[in-house]
């Protein structure tokens, strides 16, 4: 019996990558697994894809160091965003989430990699595909899901919805295409004015890249050497239009002309992290703005009203999923380098699913904000004031 348990123990060691203590219990009928992680590789150096450069002699490194703790953290962050978005898709189809809803699944490496490279006091502003960045900037799953369903416990008290979520040093979620870019330049101007050594990460999509206000912002940022990282998340389609049909030049990292640029593999969290570190150092050293193009891909359509398969094939989507999925890429690296076990990653998946389910329960049971709260929080730290309703005789009160 003992020799049989030893054989089982050794087999489990090979499968899970853990030390397994096999011993008989009361009836001698099961194996007790002791959770020791001492055999895992604590740190590895990995090759990453070289970035394309514009007006730069040197770019981000072609190797990245990854610790076991970092790997598990990045995996958890990306998997949480993925599960959260899939749940949002389900709730939308059940008509529990209404209105505009733009999902981020497929692009998780962008949000996770950027956050890993900046500090919590740095600033970030993005467009309407904002759920992932809301999470990486520190908002809980519960508050995000409740905001999506328009509940009082949401991060914007249920009044912002999918496109308008905020947190300290995170300025949304902006619904007007490209309008967040000049705002980001303004935040970078504030950083420069205050001399706090902070940067502003200003994100936009390939669909917004032809907006005139982008080029005005580029010009101003370059003139004043603002600490702004302009990041184009190029997911290949602006709504239903491919980049080739919308842009005479699809080299978005060169669009700043006089501003240095780098093109990055946006499906690899380590590539994104190293490139963002490089860009942040560029800005902090007083060299002015820099442009990053993250080549990424969204699995869902542009929004929930877009099935996403009328302008691209299912085979194209499946090919990206099978060859370039950001979560699978990180998972394979960790398993191949003995930095985690299959069982350990499954446990993380289970805990994330549970957390998302609990947040969903809250988001469907929490009350909607009452009508008298409709006009609250228009101003910060302001005396109460009356706000006109739908007609001059319907006066509502606004409390800061």
Short mmCIF file of N, CA, C and O in Angstrom, two decimals, residues 104 110-111 114-115 118 122-129 133 137 169-174 176-191 198-206 208-209 211 213-218 220-221 226-234 252-253 259-260 262 276 279-280 283 288-294:
data_model
loop_
_atom_site.label_atom_id
_atom_site.label_comp_id
_atom_site.label_asym_id
_atom_site.label_seq_id
_atom_site.Cartn_x
_atom_site.Cartn_y
_atom_site.Cartn_z
N UNK A 104 -13.46 44.34 -23.93
CA UNK A 104 -12.00 44.46 -24.05
C UNK A 104 -11.29 43.11 -24.20
O UNK A 104 -10.07 43.05 -24.25
N UNK A 110 -2.52 44.75 -23.06
CA UNK A 110 -2.27 46.20 -23.11
C UNK A 110 -2.47 46.81 -21.73
O UNK A 110 -1.58 47.50 -21.21
N UNK A 111 -3.63 46.57 -21.13
CA UNK A 111 -3.94 47.16 -19.83
C UNK A 111 -2.99 46.64 -18.75
O UNK A 111 -2.47 47.42 -17.94
N UNK A 114 0.76 47.97 -19.38
CA UNK A 114 0.93 49.40 -19.10
C UNK A 114 0.95 49.65 -17.60
O UNK A 114 1.81 50.35 -17.07
N UNK A 115 0.00 49.05 -16.88
CA UNK A 115 -0.08 49.28 -15.43
C UNK A 115 1.15 48.75 -14.72
O UNK A 115 1.60 49.33 -13.71
N UNK A 118 3.99 51.61 -15.00
CA UNK A 118 3.85 52.96 -14.46
C UNK A 118 3.57 52.87 -12.97
O UNK A 118 3.41 51.78 -12.42
N UNK A 122 0.92 57.93 -11.42
CA UNK A 122 0.88 58.38 -12.81
C UNK A 122 -0.59 58.42 -13.26
O UNK A 122 -1.47 57.87 -12.61
N UNK A 123 -0.84 59.04 -14.38
CA UNK A 123 -2.21 59.30 -14.81
C UNK A 123 -2.53 58.52 -16.09
O UNK A 123 -1.64 58.24 -16.90
N UNK A 124 -3.82 58.19 -16.26
CA UNK A 124 -4.23 57.44 -17.44
C UNK A 124 -5.62 57.87 -17.86
O UNK A 124 -6.51 58.04 -17.03
N UNK A 125 -5.78 58.08 -19.15
CA UNK A 125 -7.08 58.42 -19.72
C UNK A 125 -7.26 57.62 -21.00
O UNK A 125 -6.31 57.41 -21.76
N UNK A 126 -8.46 57.12 -21.23
CA UNK A 126 -8.69 56.27 -22.39
C UNK A 126 -10.05 56.58 -23.02
O UNK A 126 -10.74 57.50 -22.60
N UNK A 127 -10.40 55.79 -24.03
CA UNK A 127 -11.67 55.99 -24.74
C UNK A 127 -12.77 55.20 -24.04
O UNK A 127 -12.73 54.99 -22.84
N UNK A 128 -13.74 54.72 -24.80
CA UNK A 128 -14.93 54.10 -24.20
C UNK A 128 -14.74 52.60 -23.92
O UNK A 128 -15.56 52.01 -23.24
N UNK A 129 -13.68 51.97 -24.45
CA UNK A 129 -13.45 50.55 -24.16
C UNK A 129 -12.61 50.50 -22.87
O UNK A 129 -11.41 50.18 -22.90
N UNK A 133 -9.07 48.98 -18.03
CA UNK A 133 -8.26 50.00 -17.38
C UNK A 133 -8.88 50.43 -16.05
O UNK A 133 -8.16 50.78 -15.11
N UNK A 137 -6.58 50.16 -12.71
CA UNK A 137 -6.36 51.39 -11.96
C UNK A 137 -6.88 51.29 -10.53
O UNK A 137 -6.82 52.26 -9.77
N UNK A 169 -6.51 59.27 -10.36
CA UNK A 169 -5.51 59.25 -11.43
C UNK A 169 -5.99 58.51 -12.68
O UNK A 169 -5.20 58.19 -13.56
N UNK A 170 -7.30 58.23 -12.74
CA UNK A 170 -7.88 57.60 -13.94
C UNK A 170 -9.09 58.45 -14.36
O UNK A 170 -10.04 58.61 -13.61
N UNK A 171 -9.03 58.97 -15.58
CA UNK A 171 -9.97 59.99 -16.03
C UNK A 171 -10.98 59.44 -17.04
O UNK A 171 -11.49 60.16 -17.89
N UNK A 172 -11.26 58.15 -16.96
CA UNK A 172 -12.28 57.57 -17.81
C UNK A 172 -11.72 57.01 -19.10
O UNK A 172 -10.63 57.35 -19.46
N UNK A 173 -12.57 56.31 -19.65
CA UNK A 173 -13.90 56.31 -20.10
C UNK A 173 -14.34 57.64 -20.68
O UNK A 173 -14.89 58.47 -19.95
N UNK A 174 -14.16 57.83 -22.04
CA UNK A 174 -14.70 59.01 -22.71
C UNK A 174 -15.45 58.58 -23.96
O UNK A 174 -14.92 57.82 -24.76
N UNK A 176 -16.69 60.42 -26.60
CA UNK A 176 -16.48 61.11 -27.87
C UNK A 176 -15.17 60.63 -28.50
O UNK A 176 -14.11 60.70 -27.87
N UNK A 177 -15.23 60.16 -29.72
CA UNK A 177 -14.06 59.56 -30.37
C UNK A 177 -12.90 60.55 -30.44
O UNK A 177 -13.02 61.63 -31.02
N UNK A 178 -11.79 60.20 -29.82
CA UNK A 178 -10.57 61.01 -29.87
C UNK A 178 -10.53 62.16 -28.90
O UNK A 178 -9.47 62.78 -28.71
N UNK A 179 -11.65 62.49 -28.24
CA UNK A 179 -11.71 63.70 -27.40
C UNK A 179 -10.84 63.58 -26.15
O UNK A 179 -10.47 64.60 -25.56
N UNK A 180 -10.50 62.36 -25.75
CA UNK A 180 -9.67 62.19 -24.56
C UNK A 180 -8.20 62.56 -24.81
O UNK A 180 -7.44 62.77 -23.85
N UNK A 181 -7.79 62.64 -26.06
CA UNK A 181 -6.38 62.89 -26.36
C UNK A 181 -5.95 64.30 -25.96
O UNK A 181 -4.95 64.47 -25.25
N UNK A 182 -6.67 65.36 -26.35
CA UNK A 182 -6.29 66.68 -25.84
C UNK A 182 -6.43 66.80 -24.32
O UNK A 182 -5.66 67.53 -23.69
N UNK A 183 -7.37 66.07 -23.75
CA UNK A 183 -7.49 66.06 -22.29
C UNK A 183 -6.25 65.45 -21.66
O UNK A 183 -5.73 65.94 -20.65
N UNK A 184 -5.75 64.37 -22.26
CA UNK A 184 -4.52 63.75 -21.77
C UNK A 184 -3.33 64.68 -21.85
O UNK A 184 -2.49 64.73 -20.95
N UNK A 185 -3.26 65.44 -22.96
CA UNK A 185 -2.18 66.42 -23.09
C UNK A 185 -2.30 67.48 -21.98
O UNK A 185 -1.28 67.93 -21.43
N UNK A 186 -3.52 67.84 -21.65
CA UNK A 186 -3.73 68.80 -20.56
C UNK A 186 -3.31 68.26 -19.22
O UNK A 186 -2.73 68.99 -18.39
N UNK A 187 -3.58 66.98 -18.97
CA UNK A 187 -3.14 66.35 -17.72
C UNK A 187 -1.61 66.33 -17.66
O UNK A 187 -1.00 66.59 -16.61
N UNK A 188 -0.97 66.03 -18.80
CA UNK A 188 0.50 66.04 -18.86
C UNK A 188 1.04 67.45 -18.60
O UNK A 188 2.08 67.62 -17.95
N UNK A 189 0.34 68.46 -19.10
CA UNK A 189 0.74 69.85 -18.83
C UNK A 189 0.68 70.14 -17.33
O UNK A 189 1.57 70.79 -16.78
N UNK A 190 -0.36 69.63 -16.67
CA UNK A 190 -0.47 69.81 -15.22
C UNK A 190 0.69 69.13 -14.49
O UNK A 190 1.25 69.68 -13.54
N UNK A 191 1.07 67.93 -14.95
CA UNK A 191 2.22 67.23 -14.35
C UNK A 191 3.49 68.06 -14.50
O UNK A 191 4.28 68.19 -13.54
N UNK A 198 5.56 63.00 -12.77
CA UNK A 198 4.54 62.04 -13.20
C UNK A 198 4.33 62.15 -14.71
O UNK A 198 4.68 63.16 -15.33
N UNK A 199 3.75 61.08 -15.28
CA UNK A 199 3.44 61.08 -16.72
C UNK A 199 1.95 60.81 -16.90
O UNK A 199 1.28 60.30 -15.99
N UNK A 200 1.45 61.14 -18.07
CA UNK A 200 0.07 60.80 -18.40
C UNK A 200 0.06 59.85 -19.60
O UNK A 200 0.64 60.15 -20.64
N UNK A 201 -0.55 58.71 -19.41
CA UNK A 201 -0.75 57.74 -20.49
C UNK A 201 -2.08 58.07 -21.16
O UNK A 201 -3.14 58.01 -20.53
N UNK A 202 -2.03 58.45 -22.44
CA UNK A 202 -3.21 58.88 -23.17
C UNK A 202 -3.49 57.88 -24.28
O UNK A 202 -2.72 57.77 -25.24
N UNK A 203 -4.58 57.14 -24.15
CA UNK A 203 -4.89 56.05 -25.08
C UNK A 203 -5.99 56.43 -26.06
O UNK A 203 -6.92 57.17 -25.72
N UNK A 204 -5.87 55.90 -27.27
CA UNK A 204 -6.90 56.06 -28.29
C UNK A 204 -6.80 54.87 -29.23
O UNK A 204 -5.82 54.11 -29.20
N UNK A 205 -7.80 54.68 -30.07
CA UNK A 205 -7.79 53.55 -30.98
C UNK A 205 -7.41 53.94 -32.40
O UNK A 205 -7.29 55.12 -32.72
N UNK A 206 -7.22 52.94 -33.25
CA UNK A 206 -6.89 53.23 -34.64
C UNK A 206 -8.02 53.99 -35.33
O UNK A 206 -7.79 54.77 -36.25
N UNK A 208 -9.70 56.40 -34.06
CA UNK A 208 -9.59 57.82 -33.70
C UNK A 208 -8.31 58.44 -34.23
O UNK A 208 -8.13 59.66 -34.13
N UNK A 209 -7.44 57.63 -34.82
CA UNK A 209 -6.10 58.10 -35.17
C UNK A 209 -6.10 59.15 -36.29
O UNK A 209 -5.10 59.84 -36.47
N UNK A 211 -8.27 61.66 -36.41
CA UNK A 211 -8.93 62.86 -35.89
C UNK A 211 -7.97 64.05 -35.88
O UNK A 211 -6.82 63.93 -35.44
N UNK A 213 -7.97 66.58 -33.88
CA UNK A 213 -7.58 66.99 -32.53
C UNK A 213 -6.37 66.21 -32.02
O UNK A 213 -5.64 66.70 -31.15
N UNK A 214 -6.13 65.01 -32.56
CA UNK A 214 -4.93 64.27 -32.18
C UNK A 214 -3.69 65.04 -32.62
O UNK A 214 -2.74 65.20 -31.83
N UNK A 215 -3.69 65.51 -33.84
CA UNK A 215 -2.50 66.18 -34.38
C UNK A 215 -2.29 67.54 -33.72
O UNK A 215 -1.15 67.96 -33.53
N UNK A 216 -3.36 68.20 -33.35
CA UNK A 216 -3.23 69.44 -32.58
C UNK A 216 -2.57 69.14 -31.23
O UNK A 216 -1.71 69.89 -30.76
N UNK A 217 -2.99 68.04 -30.61
CA UNK A 217 -2.42 67.65 -29.31
C UNK A 217 -0.96 67.27 -29.45
O UNK A 217 -0.13 67.62 -28.60
N UNK A 218 -0.65 66.52 -30.53
CA UNK A 218 0.75 66.15 -30.78
C UNK A 218 1.62 67.40 -30.88
O UNK A 218 2.70 67.49 -30.30
N UNK A 220 1.14 70.48 -29.80
CA UNK A 220 1.26 71.21 -28.54
C UNK A 220 2.19 70.47 -27.58
O UNK A 220 3.04 71.07 -26.91
N UNK A 221 2.02 69.14 -27.51
CA UNK A 221 2.84 68.33 -26.60
C UNK A 221 4.32 68.39 -26.98
O UNK A 221 5.21 68.44 -26.13
N UNK A 226 5.77 67.97 -23.29
CA UNK A 226 4.92 67.45 -22.22
C UNK A 226 5.21 65.98 -21.94
O UNK A 226 5.48 65.21 -22.87
N UNK A 227 5.15 65.56 -20.66
CA UNK A 227 5.40 64.15 -20.30
C UNK A 227 4.19 63.28 -20.60
O UNK A 227 3.50 62.80 -19.69
N UNK A 228 3.91 63.12 -21.88
CA UNK A 228 2.70 62.40 -22.30
C UNK A 228 3.07 61.20 -23.18
O UNK A 228 3.81 61.35 -24.16
N UNK A 229 2.58 60.03 -22.81
CA UNK A 229 2.74 58.83 -23.64
C UNK A 229 1.44 58.64 -24.42
O UNK A 229 0.41 58.25 -23.86
N UNK A 230 1.47 58.97 -25.70
CA UNK A 230 0.31 58.76 -26.55
C UNK A 230 0.33 57.31 -27.02
O UNK A 230 1.30 56.87 -27.67
N UNK A 231 -0.73 56.56 -26.73
CA UNK A 231 -0.76 55.14 -27.10
C UNK A 231 -1.95 54.84 -27.99
O UNK A 231 -3.11 55.03 -27.60
N UNK A 232 -1.66 54.35 -29.19
CA UNK A 232 -2.70 53.91 -30.11
C UNK A 232 -2.88 52.40 -29.96
O UNK A 232 -1.96 51.62 -30.26
N UNK A 233 -4.03 51.99 -29.46
CA UNK A 233 -4.36 50.56 -29.40
C UNK A 233 -4.94 50.17 -30.76
O UNK A 233 -6.13 50.34 -31.02
N UNK A 234 -4.09 49.65 -31.61
CA UNK A 234 -4.49 49.29 -32.97
C UNK A 234 -5.03 47.87 -32.97
O UNK A 234 -4.27 46.90 -33.05
N UNK A 252 0.96 53.85 -37.39
CA UNK A 252 0.46 54.84 -36.44
C UNK A 252 1.54 55.37 -35.51
O UNK A 252 1.43 56.48 -35.00
N UNK A 253 2.59 54.60 -35.30
CA UNK A 253 3.66 55.05 -34.42
C UNK A 253 4.51 56.15 -35.06
O UNK A 253 5.26 56.84 -34.37
N UNK A 259 7.56 63.57 -33.37
CA UNK A 259 7.56 62.90 -32.07
C UNK A 259 8.07 61.47 -32.25
O UNK A 259 7.61 60.76 -33.13
N UNK A 260 9.03 61.03 -31.41
CA UNK A 260 9.51 59.65 -31.51
C UNK A 260 8.37 58.65 -31.31
O UNK A 260 7.39 58.94 -30.61
N UNK A 262 7.25 54.13 -31.21
CA UNK A 262 7.61 52.71 -31.19
C UNK A 262 6.36 51.87 -31.47
O UNK A 262 5.27 52.21 -31.02
N UNK A 276 6.48 50.31 -22.36
CA UNK A 276 5.92 51.40 -21.55
C UNK A 276 6.94 51.93 -20.57
O UNK A 276 7.01 53.15 -20.32
N UNK A 279 9.10 54.17 -22.55
CA UNK A 279 8.40 55.42 -22.88
C UNK A 279 8.28 56.33 -21.66
O UNK A 279 8.46 57.54 -21.77
N UNK A 280 7.99 55.75 -20.51
CA UNK A 280 7.86 56.54 -19.28
C UNK A 280 9.18 57.20 -18.91
O UNK A 280 9.22 58.37 -18.51
N UNK A 283 9.80 60.18 -21.12
CA UNK A 283 9.03 61.36 -20.72
C UNK A 283 9.58 61.98 -19.43
O UNK A 283 9.70 63.20 -19.31
N UNK A 288 10.22 65.05 -23.65
CA UNK A 288 8.93 65.33 -24.28
C UNK A 288 8.11 64.10 -24.55
O UNK A 288 8.41 63.01 -24.03
N UNK A 289 7.08 64.20 -25.38
CA UNK A 289 6.14 63.10 -25.59
C UNK A 289 6.73 61.98 -26.45
O UNK A 289 7.75 62.15 -27.11
N UNK A 290 6.04 60.85 -26.44
CA UNK A 290 6.41 59.71 -27.27
C UNK A 290 5.12 59.01 -27.68
O UNK A 290 4.11 59.08 -26.96
N UNK A 291 5.13 58.39 -28.84
CA UNK A 291 3.95 57.66 -29.33
C UNK A 291 4.24 56.16 -29.34
O UNK A 291 5.32 55.73 -29.76
N UNK A 292 3.29 55.39 -28.82
CA UNK A 292 3.37 53.93 -28.89
C UNK A 292 2.18 53.41 -29.68
O UNK A 292 1.06 53.87 -29.50
N UNK A 293 2.45 52.46 -30.56
CA UNK A 293 1.37 51.75 -31.25
C UNK A 293 1.38 50.32 -30.75
O UNK A 293 2.37 49.60 -30.91
N UNK A 294 0.28 49.90 -30.12
CA UNK A 294 0.16 48.52 -29.63
C UNK A 294 -0.67 47.73 -30.63
O UNK A 294 -1.85 48.02 -30.82
#
